[in-house]
Amino acid sequence: MYYNSTRNSDVKVTSAEAITQGISSEGGLFVPESIPQLTADDIKAVGDMKYADRAAFVFSKFLTDFTDAEIHYCTDNAYSTKNFETDSIAEIAHLFSGTYMLELWHGPTCAFKDMALQILPYFLTTSAKKIKLDKKIVILVATSGDTGKAALEGFKDVEGTSILVFYPEDGVSPMQKRQMRTQEGSNVGVCALKGNFDDCQSGVKAIFTNDDVKKALDSNGMMFSSANSINWGRLVPQIVYYISSYAELLKDGEIEAGEKINIVVPTGNFGNILAAYYAKHMGIPVNKLICASNINNVLTDFINTGVYDRNRQFYATVSPSMDILISSNLERLLYIMTDKNDALINEWFGKLASEGKYEVNDAVKAKLKEEFSAGFCDDEQTKATIHAVYEKYSYTCDTHTAVAVKVYNDYKEATGDTTKTVIASTASPYKFSAAVLEAVQGSKSDIDEYDMIDKLAELSKLTVPAALADLRNKPERFSDTIDKTEQKDYVLKSLGI
Ligand SMILES: *Cc1c(COP(=O)(O)O)cnc(C)c1O
């Protein structure tokens, strides 16, 4: 299996090269040249494996330059109970008949990002060895809150790497900020940026593709890579849990072989839902992929009209990890949907950069409609949904997952579709305790974040993840805040260049 770049179809690299580079040199994203196919027997067989082996099976289709031993080294280290609080790694909770919550947040940082970022450092160091790269890998991360912490945990003290994370100063929850500022490890750095997530991400992308910076790193024996979902090594682990959950439901007799399901994903950068798209096109029977957004509803409009327009007000919401107006991974979807038309991708994403807006052609519009359904909700509706789900099903969901539940309820009401449905549950409710507690109780509390966690534990009867409980006593190590114009110099200074 080789990988092309969305902005130049002639680029052809192995998975080890794609993963170490993160992004293609002309700014495109790496995409596998074809989508491997699973048979019904494959899917059935997956159900009998433990999670690490399910993952290894899927990776063997995409990372064909890795040996079996290399793949198992990665999966066995990443997906064990050393890192995850449940044996099943990705837990399925039954919300009500035919509706399943795929809980992806039982890892060390309590958000679904762990599913990929626990394994990415293994992929990256294995890839570097394979291509005989003897450079230090510098991971630059832009985060809307969850990626940063998950990447820090994944890469801390990993030999041959260092990691630097930028987060929007006022764009993350207090708990997310605490998690990052208290990060341990000798190769880690964390910095706040005056701006929003898009500013962080645009800055990081610009530094990545800046030739002077690249040269400076090179002459110091270093190179950049990415832990954001622009890196294929982030995306491929996310395909696994959609295949895994289908196989699991099949094994448990919840669905029949070949039965279609809907998948609902609370979406920001379009990575998680793109992974579901891949799972579908590998052979998992899927009816609709339902894209759920918060009030930053650029994707809802795009899927419904074919016009992507980021020229709109940016809102800070109670689901901060979805406060995004430039969804990077859409580029991969459009590359697939245009049958690898790199000229069109360059045209559209060039327009996005210069005018903040582009419109896809009719063929792509039709494909979007066929594959996806999209909706959004505001903060009040998010909180009302948390409240209703808690009252009705004694289930406490986080703010991002609640957006998905609300959009799914609206979809069901509008379409009458009764297809069984998997909802991606992307974070532990404890990670956003202030908003979740307010929603559950119906009123704000003025107690501190840790007391909120205790209160939420009392109400939800869920155990508090140890990683969050421990934060209370950890010293803060990182408190820098910079202007977005200073980002490049900050990176160089941090690296001692
Ligand atoms: C990152 C994140 C999302 C959005 O996922 P994308 O892959 O960026 O679409 C949703 N919920 C939570 C909790 C997240 O951390």
XYZ file of C-alpha atoms and ligand atoms in Angstrom:
512
model
C 0.000 0.000 0.000
C 1.331 3.413 -0.987
C 0.127 6.866 -0.036
C -0.547 9.830 -2.355
C -0.769 13.474 -1.420
C -4.129 15.223 -1.781
C -2.337 18.125 -3.489
C -0.120 16.045 -5.747
C -1.300 12.600 -6.838
C 2.182 11.790 -8.162
C 3.592 11.706 -4.640
C 3.934 8.073 -3.655
C 5.301 7.126 -0.235
C 5.152 4.159 2.133
C 3.185 4.315 5.374
C 6.433 4.683 7.348
C 7.291 7.748 5.263
C 3.778 9.174 5.499
C 3.733 8.769 9.286
C 7.172 10.299 9.906
C 6.537 13.257 7.578
C 3.036 13.927 8.927
C 2.128 16.223 6.051
C 3.347 16.157 2.451
C 5.955 18.786 1.567
C 3.626 20.751 -0.733
C 1.022 20.968 2.044
C -1.230 18.062 1.057
C -2.387 15.234 3.304
C -1.378 11.614 2.787
C -4.152 9.301 1.615
C -3.882 5.548 0.944
C -4.040 4.934 -2.797
C -6.892 2.463 -2.340
C -9.232 1.338 0.433
C -8.617 -2.263 1.520
C -11.672 -4.504 1.531
C -12.956 -6.715 4.346
C -15.149 -9.745 3.725
C -18.091 -10.745 5.910
C -15.878 -13.537 7.281
C -13.160 -11.020 8.173
C -15.664 -8.940 10.114
C -16.967 -11.982 11.937
C -13.428 -13.116 12.786
C -12.584 -9.687 14.208
C -15.301 -10.185 16.824
C -13.396 -13.099 18.344
C -10.172 -11.154 18.807
C -9.068 -8.949 21.678
C -8.828 -5.245 20.857
C -5.061 -5.185 20.244
C -5.437 -7.985 17.696
C -8.407 -6.308 16.026
C -6.206 -3.271 15.598
C -3.295 -5.344 14.284
C -5.608 -6.944 11.748
C -6.764 -3.569 10.420
C -3.230 -2.133 10.407
C -1.936 -5.091 8.417
C -4.144 -3.869 5.548
C -2.844 -0.298 5.608
C 0.723 -0.493 6.927
C 1.917 -3.117 4.506
C 5.546 -2.038 4.907
C 5.408 -3.008 8.618
C 6.167 -6.604 9.598
C 3.658 -8.529 11.742
C 6.097 -8.321 14.636
C 6.364 -4.548 14.268
C 2.602 -4.126 14.166
C 2.093 -6.317 17.234
C 4.848 -4.481 19.100
C 2.832 -1.285 18.531
C -0.628 -2.673 19.309
C 0.357 -4.740 22.347
C 2.092 -1.773 23.966
C -0.660 0.708 23.192
C -3.853 -1.241 23.813
C -3.345 -2.861 27.179
C -4.937 -2.376 30.576
C -1.727 -0.602 31.562
C -3.098 2.383 29.608
C -6.838 1.788 29.500
C -9.302 1.344 32.334
C -11.335 -1.374 30.582
C -10.336 -4.724 29.081
C -12.379 -4.041 25.980
C -10.464 -0.730 25.380
C -13.444 0.645 23.441
C -16.494 -0.005 25.606
C -20.021 -0.256 24.232
C -22.797 1.001 26.511
C -26.462 0.379 25.690
C -28.360 3.623 25.899
C -31.720 2.231 24.808
C -32.852 -0.464 22.429
C -30.890 -0.240 19.179
C -28.823 2.765 20.269
C -25.287 2.182 21.459
C -22.721 4.498 22.973
C -19.220 3.674 21.805
C -17.217 4.930 24.785
C -13.805 5.893 23.484
C -12.576 7.662 26.603
C -11.251 4.991 28.944
C -7.629 5.892 28.185
C -5.144 7.941 30.210
C -6.483 11.416 29.299
C -10.195 10.555 29.243
C -10.926 11.542 25.632
C -11.098 9.534 22.416
C -7.805 11.039 21.247
C -6.049 8.406 23.385
C -7.250 5.687 21.018
C -4.828 7.052 18.423
C -2.260 8.895 20.492
C -1.372 5.933 22.654
C -0.200 4.141 19.527
C 1.160 6.989 17.386
C 4.522 7.225 19.224
C 5.073 3.506 18.567
C 4.152 3.937 14.904
C 6.436 6.907 14.629
C 9.513 5.452 16.301
C 9.044 2.155 14.438
C 8.668 4.028 11.134
C 11.759 6.135 11.821
C 13.783 2.986 12.452
C 12.443 1.346 9.295
C 13.487 4.211 7.057
C 16.776 4.597 8.954
C 16.065 8.107 10.001
C 18.610 9.241 12.533
C 17.019 12.561 13.381
C 15.245 13.687 16.475
C 11.509 13.928 15.738
C 9.904 17.139 16.927
C 6.150 16.868 17.359
C 4.295 20.161 16.998
C 0.690 20.105 18.097
C -2.187 22.552 17.813
C -4.947 21.559 20.179
C -8.536 22.488 20.917
C -7.964 20.813 24.285
C -7.921 17.048 24.062
C -5.299 16.282 21.419
C -2.647 18.244 23.289
C -2.918 16.300 26.505
C -3.293 12.961 24.759
C -0.222 13.645 22.605
C 1.798 14.752 25.639
C 0.914 11.545 27.473
C 1.716 9.443 24.420
C 5.091 11.065 23.700
C 6.382 11.885 27.183
C 9.898 10.503 27.617
C 9.771 8.640 24.282
C 13.387 8.446 23.179
C 14.325 10.345 20.031
C 11.303 12.650 20.207
C 10.288 15.943 21.726
C 6.846 17.529 21.768
C 5.563 21.092 21.873
C 1.854 21.855 22.260
C -0.016 25.114 21.526
C -3.522 25.676 22.871
C -5.857 28.686 22.545
C -5.533 30.727 25.747
C -9.275 30.969 26.425
C -10.432 28.078 24.261
C -10.046 25.046 26.533
C -11.822 23.888 29.688
C -10.181 24.537 33.091
C -9.565 20.802 33.477
C -7.965 20.558 30.028
C -5.714 23.495 30.888
C -4.707 21.923 34.208
C -3.988 18.627 32.486
C -1.593 20.263 30.054
C 0.099 22.732 32.377
C 0.946 19.983 34.863
C 2.346 17.603 32.216
C 5.297 15.514 33.314
C 8.192 14.364 31.136
C 11.619 15.622 30.136
C 10.875 16.160 26.424
C 7.604 18.105 26.653
C 6.585 21.767 26.262
C 3.216 23.523 26.486
C 2.318 27.101 25.528
C -0.892 29.151 25.355
C -1.584 31.261 22.266
C -3.632 34.458 22.147
C -6.171 33.365 19.553
C -8.487 30.463 18.801
C -7.818 26.890 17.689
C -7.749 27.816 14.010
C -4.971 30.325 14.773
C -3.000 27.614 16.564
C -3.512 25.153 13.711
C -2.744 27.629 10.905
C 0.410 28.692 12.741
C 1.595 25.135 13.199
C 0.876 24.302 9.531
C 2.822 27.393 8.423
C 5.819 26.471 10.586
C 5.730 22.909 9.254
C 5.931 24.026 5.656
C 8.366 26.942 6.189
C 11.566 26.092 4.291
C 13.859 28.212 6.473
C 12.586 26.558 9.622
C 12.907 23.132 8.027
C 16.518 23.858 7.070
C 17.323 25.128 10.545
C 15.961 21.928 12.058
C 17.737 19.776 9.539
C 21.134 21.289 10.266
C 20.496 20.605 13.951
C 19.659 16.942 13.361
C 15.925 17.364 13.858
C 12.743 17.099 11.801
C 9.086 17.928 12.384
C 6.226 15.522 12.493
C 2.615 15.943 13.431
C 0.400 14.351 16.050
C -2.697 16.134 14.734
C -5.224 14.200 12.711
C -3.521 15.439 9.546
C -1.062 12.587 10.292
C -2.211 9.293 8.778
C -0.854 7.534 11.863
C -3.536 9.366 13.864
C -6.321 8.452 11.532
C -5.763 4.754 10.930
C -6.190 3.742 14.629
C -9.565 5.477 14.588
C -10.833 3.212 11.804
C -10.274 0.244 14.101
C -12.918 1.040 16.697
C -15.693 1.378 14.137
C -14.866 -2.036 12.716
C -14.410 -3.385 16.231
C -17.761 -2.090 17.457
C -19.615 -3.552 14.481
C -17.939 -6.926 15.006
C -18.737 -6.764 18.704
C -22.436 -5.996 18.163
C -22.564 -8.842 15.675
C -20.950 -11.230 18.124
C -23.335 -10.160 20.890
C -26.328 -10.828 18.631
C -27.373 -7.172 18.686
C -27.223 -7.017 14.892
C -27.259 -9.614 12.124
C -24.509 -10.205 9.588
C -24.827 -7.609 6.845
C -27.234 -5.424 8.836
C -26.621 -1.732 8.291
C -26.055 0.669 11.167
C -25.890 4.452 11.426
C -22.834 6.053 12.973
C -23.111 9.433 14.691
C -19.942 11.408 15.341
C -19.524 14.695 17.210
C -17.223 16.447 14.789
C -14.590 19.179 14.723
C -11.575 18.547 12.529
C -13.428 15.778 10.636
C -10.880 13.121 11.635
C -13.109 10.844 13.647
C -15.976 10.813 11.160
C -13.549 10.315 8.278
C -12.332 7.177 10.048
C -15.962 5.982 10.128
C -16.180 6.706 6.390
C -13.120 4.528 5.814
C -14.616 1.735 7.941
C -17.756 1.902 5.820
C -15.856 1.744 2.565
C -13.762 -1.149 3.814
C -16.990 -3.111 4.105
C -18.717 -2.303 7.388
C -22.419 -2.048 6.502
C -23.362 1.572 7.190
C -26.538 3.396 6.265
C -25.794 7.037 7.195
C -22.806 8.753 8.698
C -24.280 11.510 10.835
C -22.057 14.534 11.334
C -22.915 16.438 14.519
C -21.616 19.974 15.118
C -22.042 22.564 17.796
C -22.985 26.155 16.946
C -19.737 26.414 14.928
C -21.748 24.693 12.231
C -19.578 25.169 9.163
C -19.734 21.418 8.424
C -23.525 21.230 8.722
C -23.819 23.939 6.088
C -21.163 22.333 3.928
C -22.766 18.911 3.877
C -26.193 20.398 3.224
C -25.189 22.915 0.530
C -21.727 22.037 -0.813
C -20.467 25.506 0.133
C -17.695 25.656 2.716
C -17.587 29.123 4.222
C -15.436 29.854 7.220
C -16.236 33.587 7.115
C -18.477 33.550 10.120
C -18.457 34.312 13.799
C -16.383 31.931 15.900
C -18.074 30.827 19.128
C -16.482 29.414 22.274
C -18.894 26.681 23.422
C -19.273 24.071 26.168
C -17.953 21.528 23.651
C -14.594 23.257 23.028
C -12.946 20.354 21.205
C -15.393 20.987 18.368
C -14.863 24.760 18.199
C -13.260 24.622 14.782
C -13.972 26.444 11.537
C -11.317 24.789 9.364
C -11.811 21.035 9.338
C -8.533 19.697 7.944
C -9.567 16.159 7.175
C -12.306 17.224 4.813
C -9.487 17.528 2.301
C -9.005 13.768 2.398
C -12.706 13.095 1.890
C -12.897 15.453 -1.081
C -9.809 13.906 -2.618
C -11.520 10.516 -2.486
C -14.846 11.896 -3.698
C -13.249 13.610 -6.717
C -11.438 10.381 -7.657
C -8.043 11.849 -6.714
C -8.410 15.111 -8.586
C -5.479 17.002 -7.076
C -6.105 20.004 -9.367
C -9.584 20.478 -7.896
C -8.262 20.037 -4.349
C -5.609 22.697 -4.978
C -8.242 25.004 -6.412
C -10.703 24.576 -3.527
C -8.198 24.678 -0.697
C -6.392 27.566 -2.364
C -9.692 29.435 -2.262
C -10.195 28.438 1.358
C -6.814 29.962 2.173
C -7.314 33.164 0.175
C -11.069 33.811 0.477
C -12.106 31.521 3.318
C -14.652 29.891 1.041
C -15.124 27.335 -1.736
C -17.926 25.431 -3.403
C -17.628 21.815 -4.539
C -19.052 20.530 -7.825
C -22.408 18.818 -8.284
C -20.949 15.319 -8.347
C -19.384 15.819 -4.914
C -22.533 17.478 -3.568
C -24.517 14.385 -4.551
C -22.005 12.072 -2.892
C -22.040 14.122 0.314
C -25.841 13.852 0.471
C -25.767 10.149 -0.161
C -23.205 9.314 2.531
C -23.856 11.890 5.226
C -26.528 13.587 7.202
C -25.582 16.659 9.215
C -26.985 18.721 12.031
C -25.971 21.000 14.876
C -27.134 22.294 18.219
C -26.322 25.182 20.567
C -25.113 25.110 24.174
C -28.599 25.286 25.681
C -29.702 22.265 23.659
C -26.491 20.445 24.566
C -27.127 20.929 28.270
C -30.810 20.077 27.950
C -29.779 16.825 26.253
C -27.355 15.917 29.047
C -30.149 16.564 31.523
C -32.711 14.516 29.608
C -30.364 11.553 29.052
C -29.433 11.572 32.731
C -33.063 11.666 33.873
C -34.352 9.151 31.354
C -31.542 6.592 31.140
C -29.412 7.310 34.225
C -26.525 7.849 31.815
C -24.184 10.807 32.114
C -22.626 11.986 28.889
C -20.116 14.734 28.244
C -20.886 17.902 26.287
C -19.461 16.672 22.957
C -21.300 13.376 23.097
C -24.479 15.263 23.996
C -24.216 17.218 20.750
C -24.186 13.887 18.917
C -27.177 12.587 20.874
C -29.190 15.728 20.157
C -28.366 15.727 16.448
C -29.243 12.038 16.280
C -32.602 12.623 17.995
C -33.376 15.383 15.493
C -32.345 13.121 12.615
C -34.608 10.342 13.822
C -37.536 12.663 14.227
C -37.051 14.188 10.798
C -36.498 10.926 8.898
C -38.274 8.243 10.911
C -35.163 6.099 10.292
C -35.072 3.246 12.816
C -31.718 1.767 11.741
C -29.663 0.672 14.758
C -27.161 3.330 15.638
C -23.728 3.698 17.186
C -22.992 7.086 18.735
C -19.319 7.904 19.241
C -18.918 9.016 22.856
C -15.754 11.078 22.740
C -14.973 12.214 26.284
C -15.508 11.364 29.901
C -18.139 13.642 31.472
C -15.579 14.456 34.188
C -13.418 16.255 31.694
C -16.109 18.911 31.319
C -17.531 18.716 34.815
C -18.640 22.342 35.130
C -20.985 22.210 32.151
C -22.061 18.622 32.780
C -22.838 19.259 36.437
C -24.779 22.383 35.588
C -26.758 20.397 33.032
C -27.464 17.469 35.352
C -28.486 19.658 38.278
C -30.220 22.293 36.204
C -28.242 25.129 37.806
C -24.683 26.454 38.061
C -22.530 25.668 41.122
C -19.821 27.993 42.337
C -17.682 25.239 43.839
C -14.205 24.559 42.426
C -13.496 22.153 39.597
C -12.421 19.322 41.917
C -15.442 19.625 44.162
C -17.501 19.517 40.981
C -15.867 16.220 40.120
C -16.796 14.848 43.539
C -20.349 16.108 43.171
C -20.650 14.603 39.718
C -19.368 11.278 41.046
C -22.122 11.317 43.645
C -24.812 12.020 41.054
C -23.592 9.883 38.156
C -22.277 6.935 40.204
C -19.343 6.700 37.793
C -15.878 6.293 39.281
C -13.626 9.288 38.853
C -10.740 8.467 36.488
C -7.535 8.385 38.533
C -5.742 10.673 36.072
C -8.231 13.480 36.736
C -8.467 12.964 40.488
C -4.652 13.195 40.763
C -4.480 16.579 39.051
C -5.459 18.386 42.224
C -2.053 17.888 43.773
C 0.183 18.315 40.741
C 2.416 21.375 40.373
C 2.004 23.516 37.230
C 5.082 23.411 35.032
C 4.048 25.473 32.000
C 2.523 28.955 32.063
C 3.835 30.744 28.914
C 1.360 32.722 26.802
C 2.415 34.197 23.477
C 1.017 36.227 20.608
C 0.391 34.309 17.377
C 3.115 36.345 15.643
C 5.649 34.906 18.095
C 4.854 31.243 17.468
C 7.681 30.488 15.039
C 10.372 32.104 17.202
C 8.992 30.345 20.247
C 9.349 26.982 18.529
C 12.954 27.666 17.514
C 13.850 28.983 20.946
C 12.317 25.963 22.664
C 14.435 23.711 20.465
C 17.566 25.668 21.307
C 18.020 26.840 17.704
C -11.320 16.102 19.173
C -12.660 15.887 19.751
C -13.818 15.876 18.935
C -13.753 16.157 17.454
O -13.101 15.143 16.743
P -12.554 15.412 15.274
O -11.828 14.188 14.901
O -11.665 16.609 15.376
O -13.726 15.679 14.410
C -15.036 15.582 19.533
N -15.125 15.362 20.872
C -14.039 15.380 21.668
C -14.215 15.138 23.128
C -12.778 15.629 21.149
O -11.707 15.645 21.967
